[in-house]
Phi, psi and omega in degrees: 000316182296326184289336181300314180291326177297317178300318180294322179295318180295321176299319179299317179300318182282314189274328184255311183275343179055042176287163182292157178301321181295322177296317179298318180296315182292321179293320178297315181299314183293318181288329176295320176297320178296315182297323178295320178296316182296320180296326176293337176269011180065031175254113184245002179225139185296330180292347178270353180286133181241171176302321179297319179303315183288324177295322177297321179294317179299320177296322179296321178298321177296316179298328180285354176086018179291146177291158180302322181294323179289321177295319178298320178295319177300314181294323177298319178295318181296315180298314180298318180295315180296321178295321176298314180296322179294315180297328182267011175072016181266351171228143178269341176212158182264105182289349182265002189302322182253015178287123186259138175275147176292153179289134179246126177290119182284125178272136176289128183297143176266129181240148173283153173286165178298323180295321179294320178296317179299318178295320180297314184289339177275344190297310175281080191260354184279184183247019174285154179306319182295315180294323179293320177295313183297319179298315180296319181293314181296317181294319180291321180299314181289321184292327187253340181070017180288161179283159181298324179296327179285321181298312185286346178262359179299137177250170178299328179289339180280350185256127171244094187286325183294323179263351174074056174206162172241154172253119183235107186057243184257017181239144174251121187237120180282161173221165189277173179298318177300323177293317178302317180296320180294320179290319178302314180297318179297314181295323184285317192241355186231323187300322180299333178295325183276314184277342180053232183263003183270155178282136175214131179273348185279142181292313180243136181226170173274188185293344179267000181083009179260161178303140177292143179278161175301316181297322179297319180286325176299318178297320179300314181292319178300319180299312182288328176297319178292325181295327180266005173078030177292141180282335179258160175286127180276126178236162177303325182290329176297321179291324176296315176302316183299315179300316182297314180297316182293326178292321177297320178298330180278357177098008176294134182291155182298320181292322178295318179296322177302317179296315182297316183282343179078028178281133177282334182238127184293340178297331176294320180290325185294342179296340181288352175284350184235049187278164171244135181237000000 
């Protein structure tokens, strides 16, 4: 019985809110764990869930050894679900209203220097299809600051090459002429190698013509990070941090950067004022 509403909520996230696939998967996983806990407490209907029930669940997550960040994600899923149920008249009150997330120590983002970024973007310098694709992906990622999940889901319709911008969810993000040239070269001489004769709506694909996976792109970045001799493991988020820090150094306003990065809360953007390089 509890899972029926969870299934409807996940459909709502995908079809109405257009949340990412990864968000839907994590919310389903977290809410399924909650429903299993509630059923062990002999609670089979959501209207029977109380503030005490949810606090007991949060305590159970702590006992299970979950990190503060994982508990916070669980609580975020529960709050979002309860608000959805309340709006749809399936709850008369929100039992999650006073549910508190554990404090998470905010880590100052680590950013690459401009010289390190330049070396990274020069590294895939050859004319093989893979190097041309990798160069275009790395340059676009740094130029726009989009998340890796957003990068691998970009479609041909999201790209306006003549005017030099991409549309990513509800944001329009411009990119420079060098990025435009790298994408043009990839589309002209490399993309056909990957998609071959099959139709694909995705801008970047793997060797099978399918969208690249997050893990695949992480491996790609780790490879290039090692090639230029970085002491830290290079991840897509490090490049996103670097772009944000460098834009602030260039005088881009905090609110504009918030729009580009797609942060819902400007306090998330403000952490880039205290970066480590």
